XYZ file of C-alpha atoms in Angstrom:
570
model
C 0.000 0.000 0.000
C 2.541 2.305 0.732
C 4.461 2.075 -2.919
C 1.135 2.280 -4.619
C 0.430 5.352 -2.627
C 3.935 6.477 -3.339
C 3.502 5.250 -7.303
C 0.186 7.570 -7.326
C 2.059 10.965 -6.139
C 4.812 10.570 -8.629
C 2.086 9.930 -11.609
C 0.092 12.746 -10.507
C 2.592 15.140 -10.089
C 4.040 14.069 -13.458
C 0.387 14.184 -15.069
C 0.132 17.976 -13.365
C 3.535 19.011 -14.813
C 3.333 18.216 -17.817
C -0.506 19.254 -18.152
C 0.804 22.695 -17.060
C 3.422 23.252 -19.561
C 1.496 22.265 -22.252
C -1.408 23.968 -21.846
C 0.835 27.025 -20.722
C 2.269 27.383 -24.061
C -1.066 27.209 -25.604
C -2.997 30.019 -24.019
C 0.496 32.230 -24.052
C 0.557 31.576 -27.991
C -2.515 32.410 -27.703
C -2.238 35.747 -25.818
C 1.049 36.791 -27.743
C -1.215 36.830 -30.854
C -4.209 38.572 -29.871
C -1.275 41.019 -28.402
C 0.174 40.993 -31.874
C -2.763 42.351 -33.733
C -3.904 44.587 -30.873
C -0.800 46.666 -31.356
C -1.101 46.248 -34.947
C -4.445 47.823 -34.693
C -3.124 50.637 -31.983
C -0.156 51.697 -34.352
C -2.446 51.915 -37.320
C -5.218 54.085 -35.124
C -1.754 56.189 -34.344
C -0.836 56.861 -37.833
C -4.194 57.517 -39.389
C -4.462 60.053 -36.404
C -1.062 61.848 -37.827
C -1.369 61.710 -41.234
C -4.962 63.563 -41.112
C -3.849 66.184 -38.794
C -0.721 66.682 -41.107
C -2.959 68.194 -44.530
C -4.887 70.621 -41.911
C -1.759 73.342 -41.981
C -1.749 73.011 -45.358
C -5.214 73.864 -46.479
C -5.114 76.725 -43.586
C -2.195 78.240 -44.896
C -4.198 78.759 -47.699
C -7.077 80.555 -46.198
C -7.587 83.959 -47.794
C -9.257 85.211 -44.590
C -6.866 84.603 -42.046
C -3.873 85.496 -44.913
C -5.853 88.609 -44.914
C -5.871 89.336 -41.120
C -2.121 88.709 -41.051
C -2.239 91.537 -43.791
C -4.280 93.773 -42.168
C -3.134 92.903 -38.445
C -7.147 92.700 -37.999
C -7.960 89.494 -36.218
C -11.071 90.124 -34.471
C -12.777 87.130 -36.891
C -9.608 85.115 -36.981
C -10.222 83.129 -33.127
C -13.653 82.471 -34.417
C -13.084 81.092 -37.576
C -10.559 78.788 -36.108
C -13.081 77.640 -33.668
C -15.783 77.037 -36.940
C -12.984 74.530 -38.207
C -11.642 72.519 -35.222
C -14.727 70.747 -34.728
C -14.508 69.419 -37.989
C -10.734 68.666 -37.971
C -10.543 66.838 -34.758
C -7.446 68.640 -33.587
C -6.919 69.639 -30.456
C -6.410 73.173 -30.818
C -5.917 75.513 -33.508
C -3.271 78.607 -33.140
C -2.591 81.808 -35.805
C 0.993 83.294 -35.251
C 2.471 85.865 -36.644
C 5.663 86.224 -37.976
C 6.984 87.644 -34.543
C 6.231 84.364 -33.075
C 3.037 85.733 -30.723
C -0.416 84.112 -31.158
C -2.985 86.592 -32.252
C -5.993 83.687 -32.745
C -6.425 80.573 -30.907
C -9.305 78.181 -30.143
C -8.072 78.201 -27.030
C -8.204 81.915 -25.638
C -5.478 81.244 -22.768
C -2.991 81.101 -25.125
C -3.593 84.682 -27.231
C -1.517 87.130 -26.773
C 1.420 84.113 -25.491
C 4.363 84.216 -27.834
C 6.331 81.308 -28.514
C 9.024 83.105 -31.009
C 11.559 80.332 -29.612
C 9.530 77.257 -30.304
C 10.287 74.749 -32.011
C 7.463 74.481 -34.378
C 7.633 78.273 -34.896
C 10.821 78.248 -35.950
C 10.981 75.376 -38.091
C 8.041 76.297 -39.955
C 9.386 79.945 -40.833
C 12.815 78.375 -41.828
C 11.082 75.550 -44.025
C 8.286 75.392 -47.032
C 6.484 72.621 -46.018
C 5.035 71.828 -42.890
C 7.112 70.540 -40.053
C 6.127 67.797 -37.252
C 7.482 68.907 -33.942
C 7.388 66.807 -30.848
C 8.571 69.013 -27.535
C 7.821 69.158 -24.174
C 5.312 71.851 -22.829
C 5.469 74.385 -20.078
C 2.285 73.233 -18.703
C 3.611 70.042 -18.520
C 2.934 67.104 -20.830
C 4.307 66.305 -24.314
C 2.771 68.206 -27.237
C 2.585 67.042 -30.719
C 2.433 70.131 -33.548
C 1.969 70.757 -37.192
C 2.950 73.599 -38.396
C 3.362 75.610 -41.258
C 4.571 78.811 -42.368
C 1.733 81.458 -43.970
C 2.981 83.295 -46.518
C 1.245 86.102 -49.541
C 3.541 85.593 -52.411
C 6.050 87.903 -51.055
C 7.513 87.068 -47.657
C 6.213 85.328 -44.816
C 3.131 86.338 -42.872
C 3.387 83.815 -39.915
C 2.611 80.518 -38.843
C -0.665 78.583 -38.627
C 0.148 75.692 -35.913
C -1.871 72.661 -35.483
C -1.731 70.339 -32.378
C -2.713 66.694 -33.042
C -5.245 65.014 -30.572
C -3.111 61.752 -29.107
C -4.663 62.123 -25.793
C -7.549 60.711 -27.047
C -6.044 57.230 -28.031
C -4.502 56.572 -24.784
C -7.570 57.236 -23.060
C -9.135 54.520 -25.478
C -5.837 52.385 -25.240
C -5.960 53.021 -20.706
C -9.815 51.495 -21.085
C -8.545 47.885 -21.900
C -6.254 45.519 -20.100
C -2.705 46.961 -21.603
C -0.337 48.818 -20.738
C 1.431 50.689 -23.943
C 3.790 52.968 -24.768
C 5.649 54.836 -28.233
C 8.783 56.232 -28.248
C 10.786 58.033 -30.324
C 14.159 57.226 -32.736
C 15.803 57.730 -29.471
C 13.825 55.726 -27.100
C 12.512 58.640 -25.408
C 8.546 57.745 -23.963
C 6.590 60.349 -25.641
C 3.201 58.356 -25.469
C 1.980 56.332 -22.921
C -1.046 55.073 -20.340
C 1.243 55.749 -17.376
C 1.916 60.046 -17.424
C 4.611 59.063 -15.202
C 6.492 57.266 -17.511
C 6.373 60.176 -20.364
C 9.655 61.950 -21.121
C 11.914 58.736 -19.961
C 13.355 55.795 -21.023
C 11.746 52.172 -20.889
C 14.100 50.810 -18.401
C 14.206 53.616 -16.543
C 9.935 53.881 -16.554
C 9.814 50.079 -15.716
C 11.632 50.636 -11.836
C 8.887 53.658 -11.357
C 6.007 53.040 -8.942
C 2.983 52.759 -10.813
C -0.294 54.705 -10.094
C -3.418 53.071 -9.525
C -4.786 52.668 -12.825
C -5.190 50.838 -16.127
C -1.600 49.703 -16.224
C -1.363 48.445 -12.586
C -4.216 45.803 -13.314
C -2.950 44.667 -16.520
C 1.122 44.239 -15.472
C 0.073 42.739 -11.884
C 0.992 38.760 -13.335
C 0.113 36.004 -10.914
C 3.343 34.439 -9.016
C 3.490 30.588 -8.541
C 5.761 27.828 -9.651
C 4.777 27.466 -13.303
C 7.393 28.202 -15.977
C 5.768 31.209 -17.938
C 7.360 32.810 -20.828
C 8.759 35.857 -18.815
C 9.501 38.886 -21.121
C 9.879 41.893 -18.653
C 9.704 42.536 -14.796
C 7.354 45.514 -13.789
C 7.901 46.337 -9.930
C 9.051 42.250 -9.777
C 5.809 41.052 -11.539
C 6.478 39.130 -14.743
C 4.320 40.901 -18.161
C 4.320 39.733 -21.649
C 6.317 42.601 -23.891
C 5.262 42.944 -27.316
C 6.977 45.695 -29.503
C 5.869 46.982 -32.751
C 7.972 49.578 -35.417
C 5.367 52.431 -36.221
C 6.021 54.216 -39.676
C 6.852 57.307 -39.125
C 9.984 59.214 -37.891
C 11.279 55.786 -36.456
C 9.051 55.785 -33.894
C 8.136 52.499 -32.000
C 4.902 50.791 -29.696
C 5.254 48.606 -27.092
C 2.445 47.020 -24.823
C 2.542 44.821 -21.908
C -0.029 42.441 -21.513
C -0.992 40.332 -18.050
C -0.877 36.833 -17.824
C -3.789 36.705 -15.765
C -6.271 34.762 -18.451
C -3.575 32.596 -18.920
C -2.911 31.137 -15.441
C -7.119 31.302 -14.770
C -7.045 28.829 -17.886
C -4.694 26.959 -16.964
C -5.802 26.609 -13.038
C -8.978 25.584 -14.109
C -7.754 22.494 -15.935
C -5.466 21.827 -13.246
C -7.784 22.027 -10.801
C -9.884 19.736 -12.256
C -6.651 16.910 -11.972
C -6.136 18.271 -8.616
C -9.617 17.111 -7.754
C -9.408 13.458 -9.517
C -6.050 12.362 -7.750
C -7.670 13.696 -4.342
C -10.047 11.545 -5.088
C -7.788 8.433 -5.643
C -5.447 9.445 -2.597
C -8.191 9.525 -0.362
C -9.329 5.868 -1.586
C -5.840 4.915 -1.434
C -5.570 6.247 2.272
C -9.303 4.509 3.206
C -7.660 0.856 2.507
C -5.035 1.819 4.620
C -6.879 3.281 8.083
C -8.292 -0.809 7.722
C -4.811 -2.412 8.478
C -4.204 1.072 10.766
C -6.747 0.107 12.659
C -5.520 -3.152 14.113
C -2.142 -1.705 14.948
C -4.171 0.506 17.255
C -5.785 -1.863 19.181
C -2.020 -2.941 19.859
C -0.800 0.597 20.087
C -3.904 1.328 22.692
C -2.755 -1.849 25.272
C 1.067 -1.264 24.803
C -0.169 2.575 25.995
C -2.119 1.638 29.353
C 1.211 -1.008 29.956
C 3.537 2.745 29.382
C 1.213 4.492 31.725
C 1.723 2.019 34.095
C 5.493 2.447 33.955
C 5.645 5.606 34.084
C 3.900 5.631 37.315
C 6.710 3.139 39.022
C 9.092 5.435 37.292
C 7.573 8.704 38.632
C 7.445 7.243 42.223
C 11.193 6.391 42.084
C 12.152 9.541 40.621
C 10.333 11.116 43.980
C 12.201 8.916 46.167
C 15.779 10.049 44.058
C 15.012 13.887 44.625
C 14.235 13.433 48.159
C 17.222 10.881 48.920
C 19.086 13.880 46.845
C 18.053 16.465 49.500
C 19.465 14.107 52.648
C 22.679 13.758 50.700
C 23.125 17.399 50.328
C 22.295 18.257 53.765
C 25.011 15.675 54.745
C 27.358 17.505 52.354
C 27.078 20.449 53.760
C 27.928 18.808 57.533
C 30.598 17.392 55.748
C 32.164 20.562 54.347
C 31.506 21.901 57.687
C 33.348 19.279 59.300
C 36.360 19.362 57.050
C 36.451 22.935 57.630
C 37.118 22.245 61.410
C 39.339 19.489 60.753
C 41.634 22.060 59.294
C 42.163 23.980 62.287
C 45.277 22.023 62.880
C 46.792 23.020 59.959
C 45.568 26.507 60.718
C 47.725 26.754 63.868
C 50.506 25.762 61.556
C 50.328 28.508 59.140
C 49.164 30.900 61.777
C 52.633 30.283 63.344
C 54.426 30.770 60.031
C 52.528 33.909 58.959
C 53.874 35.281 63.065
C 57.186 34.869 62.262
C 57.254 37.691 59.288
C 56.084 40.425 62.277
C 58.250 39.370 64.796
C 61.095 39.025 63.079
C 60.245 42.975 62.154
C 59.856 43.716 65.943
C 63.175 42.336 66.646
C 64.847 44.681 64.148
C 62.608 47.311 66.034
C 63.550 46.516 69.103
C 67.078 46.395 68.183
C 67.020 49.973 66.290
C 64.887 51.490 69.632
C 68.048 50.435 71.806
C 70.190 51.982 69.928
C 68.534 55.152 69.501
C 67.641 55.270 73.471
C 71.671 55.030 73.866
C 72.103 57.779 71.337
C 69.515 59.934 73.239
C 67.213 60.047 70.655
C 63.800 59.507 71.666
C 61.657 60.780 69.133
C 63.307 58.594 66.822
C 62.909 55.766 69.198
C 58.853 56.211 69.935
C 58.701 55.971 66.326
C 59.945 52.460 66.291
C 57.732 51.665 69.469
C 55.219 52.700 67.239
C 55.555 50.535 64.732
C 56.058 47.756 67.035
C 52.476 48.094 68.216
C 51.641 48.337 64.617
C 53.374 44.704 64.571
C 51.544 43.884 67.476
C 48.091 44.850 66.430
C 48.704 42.772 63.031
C 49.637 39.676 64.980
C 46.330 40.023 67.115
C 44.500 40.106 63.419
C 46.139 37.261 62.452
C 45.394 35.208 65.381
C 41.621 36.374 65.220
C 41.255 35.330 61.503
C 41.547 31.572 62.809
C 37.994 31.902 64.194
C 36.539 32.707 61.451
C 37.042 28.630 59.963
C 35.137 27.679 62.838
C 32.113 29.505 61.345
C 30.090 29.177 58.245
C 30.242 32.680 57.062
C 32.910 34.932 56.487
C 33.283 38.740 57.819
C 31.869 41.718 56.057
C 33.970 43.107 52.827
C 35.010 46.687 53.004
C 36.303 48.534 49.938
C 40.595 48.701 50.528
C 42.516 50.586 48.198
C 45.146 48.031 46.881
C 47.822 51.061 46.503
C 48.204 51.291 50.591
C 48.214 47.503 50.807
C 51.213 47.143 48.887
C 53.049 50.287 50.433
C 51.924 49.098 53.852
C 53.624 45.577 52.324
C 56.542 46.788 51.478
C 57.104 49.291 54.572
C 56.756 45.717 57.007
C 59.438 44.300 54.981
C 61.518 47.211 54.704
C 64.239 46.391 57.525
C 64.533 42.837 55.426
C 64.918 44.344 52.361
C 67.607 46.551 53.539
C 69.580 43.785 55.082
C 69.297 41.802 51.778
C 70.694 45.323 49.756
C 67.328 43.774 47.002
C 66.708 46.254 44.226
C 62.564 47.201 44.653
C 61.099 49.038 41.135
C 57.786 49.749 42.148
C 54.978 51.103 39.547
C 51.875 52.137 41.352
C 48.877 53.803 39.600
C 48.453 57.773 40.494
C 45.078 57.295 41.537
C 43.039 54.429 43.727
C 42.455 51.452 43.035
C 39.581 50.138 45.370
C 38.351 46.486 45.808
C 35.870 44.985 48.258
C 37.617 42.509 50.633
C 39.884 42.361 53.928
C 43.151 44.607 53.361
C 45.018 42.684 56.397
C 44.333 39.390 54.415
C 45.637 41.443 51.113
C 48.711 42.568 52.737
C 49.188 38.840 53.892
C 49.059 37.670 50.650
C 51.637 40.208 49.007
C 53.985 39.978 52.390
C 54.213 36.040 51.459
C 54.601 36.838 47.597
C 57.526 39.415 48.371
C 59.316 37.217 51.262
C 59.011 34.421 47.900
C 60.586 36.730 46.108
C 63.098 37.908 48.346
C 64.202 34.081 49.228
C 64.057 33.436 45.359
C 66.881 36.378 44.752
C 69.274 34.517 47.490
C 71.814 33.004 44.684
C 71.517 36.101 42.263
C 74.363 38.278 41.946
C 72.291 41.455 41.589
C 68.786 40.683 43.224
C 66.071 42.560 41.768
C 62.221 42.596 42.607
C 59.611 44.224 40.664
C 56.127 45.276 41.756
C 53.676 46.412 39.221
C 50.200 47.394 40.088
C 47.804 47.682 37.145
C 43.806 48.964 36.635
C 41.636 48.085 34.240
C 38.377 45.500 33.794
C 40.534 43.810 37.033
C 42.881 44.853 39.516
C 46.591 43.080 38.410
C 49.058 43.213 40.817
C 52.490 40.898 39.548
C 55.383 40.308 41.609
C 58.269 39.382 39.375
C 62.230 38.073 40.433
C 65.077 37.366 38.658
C 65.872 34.249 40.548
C 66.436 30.410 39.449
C 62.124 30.103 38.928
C 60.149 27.633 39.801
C 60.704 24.010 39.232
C 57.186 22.539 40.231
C 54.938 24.784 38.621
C 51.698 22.255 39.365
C 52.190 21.229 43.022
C 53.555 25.136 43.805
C 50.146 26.156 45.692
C 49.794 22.634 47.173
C 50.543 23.046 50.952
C 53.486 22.185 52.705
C 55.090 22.208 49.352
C 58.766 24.127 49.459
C 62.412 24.193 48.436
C 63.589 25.847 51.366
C 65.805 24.407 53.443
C 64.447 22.610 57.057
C 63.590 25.687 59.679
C 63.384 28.643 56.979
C 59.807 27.260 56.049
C 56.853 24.706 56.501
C 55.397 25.359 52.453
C 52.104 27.056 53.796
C 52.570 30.600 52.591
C 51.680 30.161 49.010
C 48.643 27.537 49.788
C 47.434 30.436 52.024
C 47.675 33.063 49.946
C 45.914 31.171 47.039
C 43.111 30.805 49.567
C 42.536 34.012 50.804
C 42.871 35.067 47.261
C 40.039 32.425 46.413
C 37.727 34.030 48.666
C 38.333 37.577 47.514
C 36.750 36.366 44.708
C 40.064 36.096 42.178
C 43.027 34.447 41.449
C 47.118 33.346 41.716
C 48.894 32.165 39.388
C 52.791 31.923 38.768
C 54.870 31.162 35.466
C 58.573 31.683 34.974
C 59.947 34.770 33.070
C 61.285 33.902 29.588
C 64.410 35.409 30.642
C 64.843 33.721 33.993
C 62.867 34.102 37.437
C 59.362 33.620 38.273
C 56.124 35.650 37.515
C 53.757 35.680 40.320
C 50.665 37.367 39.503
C 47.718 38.363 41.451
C 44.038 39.257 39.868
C 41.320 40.653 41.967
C 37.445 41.886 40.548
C 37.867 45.829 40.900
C 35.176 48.106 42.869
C 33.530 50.464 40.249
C 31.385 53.712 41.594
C 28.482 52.089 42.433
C 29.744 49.706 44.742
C 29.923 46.628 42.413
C 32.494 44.414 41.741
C 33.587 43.114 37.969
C 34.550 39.793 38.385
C 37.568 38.571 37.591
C 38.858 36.900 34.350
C 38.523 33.307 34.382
């Protein structure tokens, strides 16, 4: 059943096609003839139009009245007898110049008294014998077509007699039927057509022109589907038949564009009618198969109540999952909780190793106070004191950070301008610094550079990143340490050596992981510091310079106006 049904498509599709493109070429033969001998018909309509307007000059030139009002410069019955005769001509109008080129009688009384010494038909017609055919563009707008012809006594010339053939009428008659047309000129130049838009240009240039509502919109307005029609010209994208004619006279030329509309309703119909049969026969085709359908869904309908049933059981365990899900996390989160605790131990460790850096600054303190109390200097010594308490305060810091482990949240951010963290840095390990004789280029920016976090945990981190450094530059003949503090979508602060690098680079943050020797460290410093950083929401990493040392470098989200921090690059 299924390659009958699929045997029936292909015939009727192939019975459809080939229906279509037969019967297309038919009705468009068809068409293109009846096209054919209307524009035969329109061109002849044309030229019989011309040819009697063309004697009318002649036998007026003749007139012995109006010769005798030229004479006598006495036109008072000149207007009125060229009303008694344009009845009978069929011209449009009927105009008397004289020889300076004004009109002194006219059928239409507008134009008396007007003088047109520069026109075309005037002058021609004074310059020739016979009568001239002028085609020009009028002031008024529109295209006007003249015969004219010079009046003359025997002696010289009197003036002109001008006569202005009626076209309008044959594209009102040619606008009443289902064509568009047009004539042009030797020069392709639109100087009759159904359109007024389109007079005065070229075809191409008339075809991309918006049409008016009218005549020609209904007859170039083709019908688009996926038949193969005989496409001669696009009008605003719809396809038109083009027909073009040569007219006989002054190499003039009519063109008319005819709709395919009676074509594709011809051709519809028929197919509409084939449509309608193979329907038929699909619908028979799909009647023998709902029988055999119809069995399958008897099995279809019990193998649905057996799913249903399924996906009960499997909705139930899916219930249980979630909520087993929920215990687990719960448990987790005890877990982390407990692990958390369990590193107090190592806590104590590093708290011990981050106490050393402070005392080992009150020593040198305590040693320069000594000295300056045995010099007499005092001021100089309270100074020191000072410090030391500075030392002391720190320490007390340090030793309350280890409660906050115990708990599950951390202590409120403040903003800290990373500028002072690094001078206050570099100031603790100053009297180090100067015992080492360590070269210190520090680039700061001139103005702050605020993040939100804990600036004794910052300082922590870039005291352990410049002892690093400072223990790095033991074996270097000139030790140098550079600090570089950098704004932009992140705060970048690197610390950079020019010792022997780093060796491990993967197990460098790990704790208790060192190269120092036994009693100079226990490896915690850098595992700490990548923690805090962690929880200041950014990062530590460390690579070694391409021209020797290590790199260490720290990235932390910067604090913009409003209080928000941009996080930092991943």
């Amino acid at each position: 059943m299924r390659w009958a049904f699929l045997v029936l498509v292909v015939v009727a599709i192939g019975v459809i096609y080939v229906t279509n493109n037969l019967l297309t070429q038919r009705f468009t033969e068809t068409t293109r003839n009846r096209a054919e001998v209307r524009g035969t018909l329109y061109a002849g309509n044309l030229i019989s139009e011309l040819q009697r307007a063309s004697i009318v000059p002649q036998l007026l030139a003749r007139d012995p009245a109006l010769i005798g009002a030229l004479n006598s410069s006495d036109f008072s019955n000149s207007t009125q007898r060229l009303l008694s005769f344009v009845d009978e001509i069929g011209a449009a109008s009927l105009m008397l110049l004289d020889v300076d080129g004004r009109v002194v009688a006219a059928t239409d009384r507008n134009q008396l008294g007007t003088t047109y010494r520069t026109s075309g038909y005037f002058v021609d017609a004074i310059r020739s014998n016979d009568t001239v055919f002028t085609v020009e563009e009028r002031e008024t707008g529109g295209i006007g077509f003249t015969y004219s012809r010079r009046v003359e006594d025997g002696i010289g010339a009197l003036g002109v007699i001008a006569v202005d053939v009626d076209v309008a009428k044959l594209e009102r008659s040619w606008a009443g039927i289902s064509d568009a047309v047009l004539v042009t000129d030797s020069e392709g130049t639109i100087i009759l057509s159904t359109e007024p838009r389109w007079r005065g240009l070229q075809e191409s240039d008339a075809l991309e022109r918006r049409s008016a509502p009218s005549a020609i919109e209904r007859a170039i307005r083709a019908t688009q589907d996926w038949t193969a029609l005989p496409i001669d010209a696009y009008l605003r994208g719809e396809a038109v038949l083009r027909m073009e004619s040569r007219i006989p006279f002054q190499g003039w030329h009519m063109v008319t564009y005819t709709t395919y509309a009676s074509v594709r309703e011809k051709v519809n119909g028929v197919l509409a009618l084939e449509i309608m049969g193979f329907a038929i026969l699909l619908a028979s085709v799909f009647w023998f198969m709902s029988r055999k359908t119809a069995s399958r869904l008897v099995f279809f309908q019990r193998e649905s109540a057996e799913l249903r049933q399924l996906n009960l059981r499997l909705q139930r365990e899916i219930a249980e999952r979630e909520k087993v899900e929920k215990t687990l996390e719960v448990a987790e989160q005890s877990l982390a909780q407990s692990s958390k605790l369990a590193v107090l131990g190592e806590m104590s460790a590093a708290v011990s190793h981050e106490l050393n850096q402070p005392l080992a600054a009150m020593k040198t303190y305590l040693a320069g106070a000594r000295l300056l109390l045995t010099r007499r200097r005092p001021e100089e010594a309270q100074a020191a004191f000072q410090r030391i308490d500075d030392l002391i305060e720190r320490m007390g810091a340090i030793t309350k950070q280890l409660k906050s482990y115990a708990r599950k949240g951390s202590e409120a951010f403040e903003p800290v301008d990373t500028r002072a963290a690094v001078s206050s840095a570099l100031a603790m390990m100053e009297p180090q610094l100067k015992v080492r004789k360590v070269s210190i280029t520090r680039t700061l920016p001139s103005e702050e550079v605020l993040i939100l976090g804990d600036r004794l945990r910052l300082e922590q981190v870039i005291i352990n990143l410049l002892r690093n450094a400072l223990d790095a530059t033991k074996t270097a003949p000139d030790p140098q340490i550079e600090v570089l503090l950098a704004a932009g979508e992140t705060v970048r602060l690197t610390v950079r050596d020019n010792g022997q690098g780093i060796d491990d680079l993967d197990a460098l943050f790990e704790p208790f992981y060192t190269t120092k020797q036994p009693g100079d460290g226990v490896g915690l410093g850098l595992a700490i510091s990548s923690g805090i950083v962690n929880e200041l929401g950014g990062r530590l990493t460390a690579r070694n310079a391409i021209d020797g040392g290590a790199v260490f470098e720290l990235q932390l989200p910067i604090l913009k106006e409003d209080g928000d921090s941009i996080a930092a690059a991943e």
